[in-house]
Every structure is written in structure tokens, then in C-alpha cells.
Amino acid sequence: MQTKTIFITATNTDVGKTYATCKLIQEFAKRGFRVGVFKPIETGVIDKPLDGTLLLEYAQRVNPALKMLTCKDIVPFQFSLAAAPFVAKAQDSIDKKLLKTSFEKIAKHCDIVLIEGAGGLMVPIDEDFYMYHLIKEFDAKTLLVTHANLGCIHDTLLNLQFLQSLHVAHEWCVNFKDNEEKFMSETMPFYASHFDTVFTLQYDLEKIVNKLLI
Ligand code: GTP
Ligand code: MG
């Protein structure tokens, strides 16, 4: 079986990509898949990559073959400045070959690799190289995680329109965090009239995974 890849993006930073990825790791593992994780670039790294460390912990718990891997394997590009990779890398360059070989080192132990982006789709990585380019680079199906604060309708529609324009397979889900009531009153009335189905990370993890597996 060829390794399936899923790219986890969000409407912005801090929306819940890592949180969603951890939930997905558990759900895919529950279904018997050998699951792995990859975070190509993490910025704001002081001692160790926080996302990479958490993702590796979750993945190692369900896929013992990953025990031989380190955070550096999971996050090959780490920068201390908490900024877009283009800025954080300064004069360094993001070697696409290293991205590929790092990915392969993980993928050989996995049926599914979840790839967490940094920030959102339009985050610049390098000259003419943006976060959304990683979707095709890794031939991934995309999961867009959307926030539920005021402004989320605009952010969600814009991101979905952009994904459609890229002609890449994608699903999306809302992460309303601890604020279901606010989401239901401020946002759901529009979503219910506009979309056939609306999945939330809190209630629809199984349905989201079903869709991602198609
Ligand atoms: P970056 O990778 O830094 O761009 O952020 P991210 O999109 O991965 O967001 P992350 O998953 O780190 O979530 C941001 C913060 O919100 C973290 O402190 C999470 O623990 C918290 N969080 C995310 N989703 C939920 C949720 O559903 N419930 C609660 N209680 N906390 C959440
Ligand atoms: Mg994250």
C-alpha cells in the first residue's frame, strides 16, 4: 500500500492544527493504520520544537516503529524567530530535497502520514514557495481547520475558495474550542444555510476521518 498523505492547514496560526492532528493520529490508529507525522518547518523554536515534540509523542504511542526517530526527523527545518518561515530562515534556504528525504524516512514506517503546515496556506516559505505548495509537493489530501471567532465566515470562505482554485482534494472542519455556544449563535446560522454539511472537530472526528480516507 502506498503511503497516504494528509496536509493539515488552518485559517491561521493558533487555530488548532496540532490539536486536530493529535486527534487524527488517535482516530487513524484506532482503525488499524500505521500513522506518522511530519512538520516540515517550525518557527519560534527555542529549546525544542513544541509542535514536533507533541506530534512525535502522540505518533510514537501508536506506532512503535517511530521510536527510532527524533524531533529533528519530524521537523527538519527549525528556526528560533517566531515568524513566517521566509522571514525566520533569514539567509538559509529550504532545501526541497531534504524535505523529501525527511518525509521518506517517516513514510516507510507508515500507511498514513499527517503533515502539519505552519500558519495558513499563504504563509511564505522561500522565494516563490508558499505553504500551499507543500500540498502538491507531498501529493496530499488537505484538511482545513477553521476558527470560530468573529470573522471566521470570511476566513473560511476565502480559504475554501482558494483550495478550490488549486484543484486539490480537501475537507474542512470547525474547531470551536471551548466556545460552542458562541459558534452556534454567531456563525452556524450562515453555515447551515450555505453548506450541506458542517463538521466540527469536537463532534465529527469519525466523519472527518471517513472523508479523508476516500
Ligand atoms: P501553530 O502551529 O502555532 O500555527 O498553531 P496550531 O494551529 O497548531 O494551534 P494549536 O493546535 O497549537 O492550538 C492553539 C492552542 O489552542 C493550544 O494551546 C491548544 O491546546 C488550544 N486548543 C486547540 N484546540 C482546542 C480545543 O478544541 N479545545 C481546547 N480547550 N483547546 C484547544
Ligand atoms: Mg501547530
PDB file of C-alpha atoms and ligand atoms in Angstrom:
ATOM      1  CA  MET A   1       0.000   0.000   0.000  1.00  0.00           C
ATOM      2  CA  GLN A   2       1.342   3.413  -0.950  1.00  0.00           C
ATOM      3  CA  THR A   3       1.573   5.827   1.974  1.00  0.00           C
ATOM      4  CA  LYS A   4      -1.371   8.211   2.073  1.00  0.00           C
ATOM      5  CA  THR A   5      -0.591  11.826   2.934  1.00  0.00           C
ATOM      6  CA  ILE A   6      -2.854  14.362   4.610  1.00  0.00           C
ATOM      7  CA  PHE A   7      -1.896  18.018   4.912  1.00  0.00           C
ATOM      8  CA  ILE A   8      -3.356  19.792   7.935  1.00  0.00           C
ATOM      9  CA  THR A   9      -3.735  23.518   7.445  1.00  0.00           C
ATOM     10  CA  ALA A  10      -5.819  26.209   9.118  1.00  0.00           C
ATOM     11  CA  THR A  11      -7.241  29.648   8.537  1.00  0.00           C
ATOM     12  CA  ASN A  12      -4.311  30.993  10.541  1.00  0.00           C
ATOM     13  CA  THR A  13      -1.829  30.227  13.265  1.00  0.00           C
ATOM     14  CA  ASP A  14      -3.148  29.058  16.671  1.00  0.00           C
ATOM     15  CA  VAL A  15      -6.406  27.729  15.226  1.00  0.00           C
ATOM     16  CA  GLY A  16      -5.797  24.117  16.206  1.00  0.00           C
ATOM     17  CA  LYS A  17      -3.729  22.290  13.568  1.00  0.00           C
ATOM     18  CA  THR A  18      -1.622  20.469  16.149  1.00  0.00           C
ATOM     19  CA  TYR A  19      -4.656  19.772  18.299  1.00  0.00           C
ATOM     20  CA  ALA A  20      -6.531  18.373  15.289  1.00  0.00           C
ATOM     21  CA  THR A  21      -3.516  16.339  14.151  1.00  0.00           C
ATOM     22  CA  CYS A  22      -3.229  14.677  17.570  1.00  0.00           C
ATOM     23  CA  LYS A  23      -6.913  13.740  17.435  1.00  0.00           C
ATOM     24  CA  LEU A  24      -6.473  12.363  13.915  1.00  0.00           C
ATOM     25  CA  ILE A  25      -3.457  10.290  14.966  1.00  0.00           C
ATOM     26  CA  GLN A  26      -5.611   8.596  17.598  1.00  0.00           C
ATOM     27  CA  GLU A  27      -8.542   8.015  15.276  1.00  0.00           C
ATOM     28  CA  PHE A  28      -6.460   6.600  12.402  1.00  0.00           C
ATOM     29  CA  ALA A  29      -4.598   4.348  14.839  1.00  0.00           C
ATOM     30  CA  LYS A  30      -7.896   3.124  16.283  1.00  0.00           C
ATOM     31  CA  ARG A  31      -8.773   1.957  12.778  1.00  0.00           C
ATOM     32  CA  GLY A  32      -5.562  -0.049  12.469  1.00  0.00           C
ATOM     33  CA  PHE A  33      -3.481   2.292  10.336  1.00  0.00           C
ATOM     34  CA  ARG A  34       0.222   2.764  10.978  1.00  0.00           C
ATOM     35  CA  VAL A  35       0.188   6.519  11.312  1.00  0.00           C
ATOM     36  CA  GLY A  36       3.051   9.003  11.247  1.00  0.00           C
ATOM     37  CA  VAL A  37       3.554  12.758  11.474  1.00  0.00           C
ATOM     38  CA  PHE A  38       5.679  15.341   9.750  1.00  0.00           C
ATOM     39  CA  LYS A  39       6.017  19.069  10.442  1.00  0.00           C
ATOM     40  CA  PRO A  40       8.310  20.288   7.665  1.00  0.00           C
ATOM     41  CA  ILE A  41       9.005  23.697   9.210  1.00  0.00           C
ATOM     42  CA  GLU A  42       8.527  25.051  12.720  1.00  0.00           C
ATOM     43  CA  THR A  43       9.427  28.587  13.778  1.00  0.00           C
ATOM     44  CA  GLY A  44       9.628  30.072  17.265  1.00  0.00           C
ATOM     45  CA  VAL A  45      11.746  27.099  18.361  1.00  0.00           C
ATOM     46  CA  ILE A  46      13.744  27.859  21.487  1.00  0.00           C
ATOM     47  CA  ASP A  47      14.917  24.600  23.074  1.00  0.00           C
ATOM     48  CA  LYS A  48      12.915  22.123  21.076  1.00  0.00           C
ATOM     49  CA  PRO A  49      10.038  22.308  18.588  1.00  0.00           C
ATOM     50  CA  LEU A  50       6.865  22.267  20.692  1.00  0.00           C
ATOM     51  CA  ASP A  51       4.578  21.049  17.916  1.00  0.00           C
ATOM     52  CA  GLY A  52       7.088  18.488  16.690  1.00  0.00           C
ATOM     53  CA  THR A  53       7.634  17.121  20.188  1.00  0.00           C
ATOM     54  CA  LEU A  54       3.919  16.726  20.863  1.00  0.00           C
ATOM     55  CA  LEU A  55       3.208  15.203  17.464  1.00  0.00           C
ATOM     56  CA  LEU A  56       6.069  12.721  17.809  1.00  0.00           C
ATOM     57  CA  GLU A  57       4.877  11.706  21.289  1.00  0.00           C
ATOM     58  CA  TYR A  58       1.361  11.023  20.014  1.00  0.00           C
ATOM     59  CA  ALA A  59       2.597   9.137  16.967  1.00  0.00           C
ATOM     60  CA  GLN A  60       5.160   7.039  18.866  1.00  0.00           C
ATOM     61  CA  ARG A  61       2.434   5.968  21.289  1.00  0.00           C
ATOM     62  CA  VAL A  62       0.526   4.256  18.473  1.00  0.00           C
ATOM     63  CA  ASN A  63       3.324   3.420  16.024  1.00  0.00           C
ATOM     64  CA  PRO A  64       6.341   1.867  17.786  1.00  0.00           C
ATOM     65  CA  ALA A  65       8.343   1.855  14.549  1.00  0.00           C
ATOM     66  CA  LEU A  66       8.709   5.628  15.005  1.00  0.00           C
ATOM     67  CA  LYS A  67      10.537   5.203  18.336  1.00  0.00           C
ATOM     68  CA  MET A  68      13.868   5.395  16.486  1.00  0.00           C
ATOM     69  CA  LEU A  69      13.014   8.873  15.156  1.00  0.00           C
ATOM     70  CA  THR A  70      13.817  12.188  16.847  1.00  0.00           C
ATOM     71  CA  CYS A  71      12.227  15.642  16.717  1.00  0.00           C
ATOM     72  CA  LYS A  72      14.785  16.645  14.113  1.00  0.00           C
ATOM     73  CA  ASP A  73      13.436  13.891  11.865  1.00  0.00           C
ATOM     74  CA  ILE A  74       9.856  15.083  12.357  1.00  0.00           C
ATOM     75  CA  VAL A  75      10.738  18.799  11.989  1.00  0.00           C
ATOM     76  CA  PRO A  76      13.737  19.059   9.623  1.00  0.00           C
ATOM     77  CA  PHE A  77      13.623  22.862   9.464  1.00  0.00           C
ATOM     78  CA  GLN A  78      13.569  24.662  12.808  1.00  0.00           C
ATOM     79  CA  PHE A  79      14.061  28.401  13.337  1.00  0.00           C
ATOM     80  CA  SER A  80      14.113  30.455  16.538  1.00  0.00           C
ATOM     81  CA  LEU A  81      12.316  33.579  15.295  1.00  0.00           C
ATOM     82  CA  ALA A  82       8.553  33.209  15.694  1.00  0.00           C
ATOM     83  CA  ALA A  83       7.691  34.441  12.216  1.00  0.00           C
ATOM     84  CA  ALA A  84       6.793  33.179   8.766  1.00  0.00           C
ATOM     85  CA  PRO A  85       9.463  30.737   7.555  1.00  0.00           C
ATOM     86  CA  PHE A  86      10.562  33.141   4.807  1.00  0.00           C
ATOM     87  CA  VAL A  87      11.489  35.677   7.481  1.00  0.00           C
ATOM     88  CA  ALA A  88      12.615  33.253  10.188  1.00  0.00           C
ATOM     89  CA  LYS A  89      15.041  31.414   7.910  1.00  0.00           C
ATOM     90  CA  ALA A  90      16.863  34.690   7.060  1.00  0.00           C
ATOM     91  CA  GLN A  91      19.663  33.750   4.649  1.00  0.00           C
ATOM     92  CA  ASP A  92      19.103  29.998   4.934  1.00  0.00           C
ATOM     93  CA  SER A  93      17.265  28.174   2.202  1.00  0.00           C
ATOM     94  CA  ILE A  94      14.647  25.466   2.435  1.00  0.00           C
ATOM     95  CA  ASP A  95      16.097  22.514   0.552  1.00  0.00           C
ATOM     96  CA  LYS A  96      13.232  20.659  -1.129  1.00  0.00           C
ATOM     97  CA  LYS A  97      15.372  17.530  -1.447  1.00  0.00           C
ATOM     98  CA  LEU A  98      15.847  17.490   2.327  1.00  0.00           C
ATOM     99  CA  LEU A  99      12.093  17.916   2.752  1.00  0.00           C
ATOM    100  CA  LYS A 100      11.556  14.853   0.582  1.00  0.00           C
ATOM    101  CA  THR A 101      14.208  12.641   2.195  1.00  0.00           C
ATOM    102  CA  SER A 102      12.979  13.603   5.674  1.00  0.00           C
ATOM    103  CA  PHE A 103       9.450  12.697   4.677  1.00  0.00           C
ATOM    104  CA  GLU A 104      10.549   9.347   3.205  1.00  0.00           C
ATOM    105  CA  LYS A 105      12.336   8.413   6.433  1.00  0.00           C
ATOM    106  CA  ILE A 106       8.973   8.649   8.217  1.00  0.00           C
ATOM    107  CA  ALA A 107       6.742   7.373   5.425  1.00  0.00           C
ATOM    108  CA  LYS A 108       8.481   3.987   5.141  1.00  0.00           C
ATOM    109  CA  HIS A 109       7.036   3.079   8.553  1.00  0.00           C
ATOM    110  CA  CYS A 110       3.513   4.355   7.843  1.00  0.00           C
ATOM    111  CA  ASP A 111       0.269   3.778   5.982  1.00  0.00           C
ATOM    112  CA  ILE A 112      -0.702   7.412   6.565  1.00  0.00           C
ATOM    113  CA  VAL A 113       1.460  10.460   7.250  1.00  0.00           C
ATOM    114  CA  LEU A 114      -0.185  13.583   8.649  1.00  0.00           C
ATOM    115  CA  ILE A 115       1.726  16.705   7.617  1.00  0.00           C
ATOM    116  CA  GLU A 116       1.164  19.823   9.691  1.00  0.00           C
ATOM    117  CA  GLY A 117       1.772  23.127   7.941  1.00  0.00           C
ATOM    118  CA  ALA A 118       2.875  26.291   9.719  1.00  0.00           C
ATOM    119  CA  GLY A 119       0.288  29.075   9.950  1.00  0.00           C
ATOM    120  CA  GLY A 120      -2.042  29.135   6.948  1.00  0.00           C
ATOM    121  CA  LEU A 121      -1.896  28.389   3.233  1.00  0.00           C
ATOM    122  CA  MET A 122      -0.407  31.705   2.105  1.00  0.00           C
ATOM    123  CA  VAL A 123       2.469  31.721   4.543  1.00  0.00           C
ATOM    124  CA  PRO A 124       5.685  32.363   2.597  1.00  0.00           C
ATOM    125  CA  ILE A 125       8.461  29.776   2.903  1.00  0.00           C
ATOM    126  CA  ASP A 126      11.008  30.802   0.305  1.00  0.00           C
ATOM    127  CA  GLU A 127      11.198  32.731  -2.954  1.00  0.00           C
ATOM    128  CA  ASP A 128       8.026  31.771  -4.894  1.00  0.00           C
ATOM    129  CA  PHE A 129       7.385  28.965  -2.430  1.00  0.00           C
ATOM    130  CA  TYR A 130       4.361  29.187  -0.133  1.00  0.00           C
ATOM    131  CA  MET A 131       2.820  26.826   2.397  1.00  0.00           C
ATOM    132  CA  TYR A 132       0.160  25.687  -0.081  1.00  0.00           C
ATOM    133  CA  HIS A 133       2.891  24.406  -2.417  1.00  0.00           C
ATOM    134  CA  LEU A 134       3.559  21.626   0.106  1.00  0.00           C
ATOM    135  CA  ILE A 135       0.171  20.095  -0.752  1.00  0.00           C
ATOM    136  CA  LYS A 136       1.337  19.159  -4.227  1.00  0.00           C
ATOM    137  CA  GLU A 137       4.917  18.579  -3.120  1.00  0.00           C
ATOM    138  CA  PHE A 138       3.659  15.719  -0.926  1.00  0.00           C
ATOM    139  CA  ASP A 139       0.654  14.762  -3.064  1.00  0.00           C
ATOM    140  CA  ALA A 140      -1.581  15.255  -0.044  1.00  0.00           C
ATOM    141  CA  LYS A 141      -5.258  15.492   0.622  1.00  0.00           C
ATOM    142  CA  THR A 142      -5.902  18.642   2.669  1.00  0.00           C
ATOM    143  CA  LEU A 143      -7.814  19.222   5.883  1.00  0.00           C
ATOM    144  CA  LEU A 144      -8.554  22.888   6.577  1.00  0.00           C
ATOM    145  CA  VAL A 145      -9.247  23.641  10.240  1.00  0.00           C
ATOM    146  CA  THR A 146     -11.228  26.848  10.699  1.00  0.00           C
ATOM    147  CA  HIS A 147     -11.567  29.053  13.760  1.00  0.00           C
ATOM    148  CA  ALA A 148     -14.893  30.113  15.258  1.00  0.00           C
ATOM    149  CA  ASN A 149     -14.226  33.664  16.355  1.00  0.00           C
ATOM    150  CA  LEU A 150     -15.824  36.698  14.801  1.00  0.00           C
ATOM    151  CA  GLY A 151     -14.553  36.903  11.215  1.00  0.00           C
ATOM    152  CA  CYS A 152     -14.433  33.149  10.760  1.00  0.00           C
ATOM    153  CA  ILE A 153     -17.047  33.130   7.992  1.00  0.00           C
ATOM    154  CA  HIS A 154     -14.901  35.371   5.834  1.00  0.00           C
ATOM    155  CA  ASP A 155     -11.706  33.453   6.619  1.00  0.00           C
ATOM    156  CA  THR A 156     -13.345  30.106   5.935  1.00  0.00           C
ATOM    157  CA  LEU A 157     -14.939  31.106   2.637  1.00  0.00           C
ATOM    158  CA  LEU A 158     -11.730  32.672   1.396  1.00  0.00           C
ATOM    159  CA  ASN A 159      -9.656  29.604   2.269  1.00  0.00           C
ATOM    160  CA  LEU A 160     -12.176  27.218   0.715  1.00  0.00           C
ATOM    161  CA  GLN A 161     -12.310  29.286  -2.457  1.00  0.00           C
ATOM    162  CA  PHE A 162      -8.522  29.256  -2.606  1.00  0.00           C
ATOM    163  CA  LEU A 163      -8.374  25.471  -2.147  1.00  0.00           C
ATOM    164  CA  GLN A 164     -10.956  25.037  -4.892  1.00  0.00           C
ATOM    165  CA  SER A 165      -8.892  27.223  -7.204  1.00  0.00           C
ATOM    166  CA  LEU A 166      -5.878  24.951  -6.556  1.00  0.00           C
ATOM    167  CA  HIS A 167      -7.894  21.888  -7.635  1.00  0.00           C
ATOM    168  CA  VAL A 168      -6.708  19.857  -4.680  1.00  0.00           C
ATOM    169  CA  ALA A 169      -8.829  17.357  -2.768  1.00  0.00           C
ATOM    170  CA  HIS A 170      -9.806  18.872   0.552  1.00  0.00           C
ATOM    171  CA  GLU A 171     -12.122  18.661   3.537  1.00  0.00           C
ATOM    172  CA  TRP A 172     -12.682  21.199   6.274  1.00  0.00           C
ATOM    173  CA  CYS A 173     -13.869  21.320   9.841  1.00  0.00           C
ATOM    174  CA  VAL A 174     -14.559  23.902  12.522  1.00  0.00           C
ATOM    175  CA  ASN A 175     -12.590  23.950  15.747  1.00  0.00           C
ATOM    176  CA  PHE A 176     -14.779  25.917  18.122  1.00  0.00           C
ATOM    177  CA  LYS A 177     -12.504  25.063  21.056  1.00  0.00           C
ATOM    178  CA  ASP A 178     -14.453  25.744  24.277  1.00  0.00           C
ATOM    179  CA  ASN A 179     -16.902  28.152  22.733  1.00  0.00           C
ATOM    180  CA  GLU A 180     -19.674  26.102  21.193  1.00  0.00           C
ATOM    181  CA  GLU A 181     -22.405  28.499  22.253  1.00  0.00           C
ATOM    182  CA  LYS A 182     -20.770  31.473  20.591  1.00  0.00           C
ATOM    183  CA  PHE A 183     -20.148  29.451  17.413  1.00  0.00           C
ATOM    184  CA  MET A 184     -23.743  28.238  17.307  1.00  0.00           C
ATOM    185  CA  SER A 185     -25.224  31.708  17.696  1.00  0.00           C
ATOM    186  CA  GLU A 186     -22.792  33.818  15.667  1.00  0.00           C
ATOM    187  CA  THR A 187     -21.735  31.553  12.831  1.00  0.00           C
ATOM    188  CA  MET A 188     -23.855  28.436  12.462  1.00  0.00           C
ATOM    189  CA  PRO A 189     -26.920  30.261  11.058  1.00  0.00           C
ATOM    190  CA  PHE A 190     -24.894  31.177   7.968  1.00  0.00           C
ATOM    191  CA  TYR A 191     -23.089  27.832   7.681  1.00  0.00           C
ATOM    192  CA  ALA A 192     -26.378  25.941   7.952  1.00  0.00           C
ATOM    193  CA  SER A 193     -27.827  27.909   5.070  1.00  0.00           C
ATOM    194  CA  HIS A 194     -24.680  27.825   2.931  1.00  0.00           C
ATOM    195  CA  PHE A 195     -23.213  24.325   3.354  1.00  0.00           C
ATOM    196  CA  ASP A 196     -24.837  20.887   3.076  1.00  0.00           C
ATOM    197  CA  THR A 197     -22.768  19.609   5.988  1.00  0.00           C
ATOM    198  CA  VAL A 198     -20.642  21.276   8.631  1.00  0.00           C
ATOM    199  CA  PHE A 199     -18.190  19.118  10.573  1.00  0.00           C
ATOM    200  CA  THR A 200     -16.701  20.169  13.878  1.00  0.00           C
ATOM    201  CA  LEU A 201     -13.582  18.712  15.423  1.00  0.00           C
ATOM    202  CA  GLN A 202     -15.476  18.293  18.674  1.00  0.00           C
ATOM    203  CA  TYR A 203     -18.366  16.169  17.342  1.00  0.00           C
ATOM    204  CA  ASP A 204     -17.429  14.773  13.952  1.00  0.00           C
ATOM    205  CA  LEU A 205     -13.934  13.303  14.175  1.00  0.00           C
ATOM    206  CA  GLU A 206     -15.080   9.929  12.809  1.00  0.00           C
ATOM    207  CA  LYS A 207     -16.902  11.520   9.888  1.00  0.00           C
ATOM    208  CA  ILE A 208     -13.895  13.722   9.114  1.00  0.00           C
ATOM    209  CA  VAL A 209     -11.622  10.674   9.051  1.00  0.00           C
ATOM    210  CA  ASN A 210     -14.094   8.792   6.827  1.00  0.00           C
ATOM    211  CA  LYS A 211     -13.952  11.680   4.340  1.00  0.00           C
ATOM    212  CA  LEU A 212     -10.166  11.894   4.495  1.00  0.00           C
ATOM    213  CA  LEU A 213      -9.905   8.206   3.677  1.00  0.00           C
ATOM    214  CA  ILE A 214     -11.917   8.500   0.449  1.00  0.00           C
TER     215      ILE A 214
HETATM  216  P1  GTP B   1       0.511  26.835  15.103  1.00  0.00           P
HETATM  217  O1  GTP B   1       1.062  25.513  14.733  1.00  0.00           O
HETATM  218  O2  GTP B   1       1.360  27.555  16.118  1.00  0.00           O
HETATM  219  O3  GTP B   1       0.190  27.695  13.901  1.00  0.00           O
HETATM  220  O4  GTP B   1      -0.900  26.638  15.890  1.00  0.00           O
HETATM  221  P2  GTP B   1      -1.960  25.474  15.649  1.00  0.00           P
HETATM  222  O5  GTP B   1      -2.860  25.838  14.538  1.00  0.00           O
HETATM  223  O6  GTP B   1      -1.296  24.158  15.576  1.00  0.00           O
HETATM  224  O7  GTP B   1      -2.823  25.550  17.004  1.00  0.00           O
HETATM  225  P3  GTP B   1      -2.757  24.543  18.254  1.00  0.00           P
HETATM  226  O8  GTP B   1      -3.285  23.210  17.891  1.00  0.00           O
HETATM  227  O9  GTP B   1      -1.403  24.600  18.857  1.00  0.00           O
HETATM  228  O10 GTP B   1      -3.828  25.228  19.205  1.00  0.00           O
HETATM  229  C1  GTP B   1      -3.588  26.521  19.748  1.00  0.00           C
HETATM  230  C2  GTP B   1      -3.936  26.487  21.238  1.00  0.00           C
HETATM  231  O11 GTP B   1      -5.321  26.233  21.403  1.00  0.00           O
HETATM  232  C3  GTP B   1      -3.201  25.392  22.006  1.00  0.00           C
HETATM  233  O12 GTP B   1      -2.898  25.862  23.290  1.00  0.00           O
HETATM  234  C4  GTP B   1      -4.223  24.259  22.075  1.00  0.00           C
HETATM  235  O13 GTP B   1      -4.040  23.431  23.197  1.00  0.00           O
HETATM  236  C5  GTP B   1      -5.521  25.049  22.174  1.00  0.00           C
HETATM  237  N1  GTP B   1      -6.648  24.317  21.568  1.00  0.00           N
HETATM  238  C6  GTP B   1      -6.778  23.985  20.269  1.00  0.00           C
HETATM  239  N2  GTP B   1      -7.941  23.364  20.052  1.00  0.00           N
HETATM  240  C7  GTP B   1      -8.561  23.294  21.249  1.00  0.00           C
HETATM  241  C8  GTP B   1      -9.818  22.763  21.678  1.00  0.00           C
HETATM  242  O14 GTP B   1     -10.613  22.232  20.890  1.00  0.00           O
HETATM  243  N3  GTP B   1     -10.134  22.881  22.996  1.00  0.00           N
HETATM  244  C9  GTP B   1      -9.286  23.481  23.867  1.00  0.00           C
HETATM  245  N4  GTP B   1      -9.652  23.548  25.135  1.00  0.00           N
HETATM  246  N5  GTP B   1      -8.097  23.984  23.498  1.00  0.00           N
HETATM  247  C10 GTP B   1      -7.742  23.907  22.216  1.00  0.00           C
HETATM  248 MG    MG B   2       0.723  23.723  15.496  1.00  0.00          MG
END
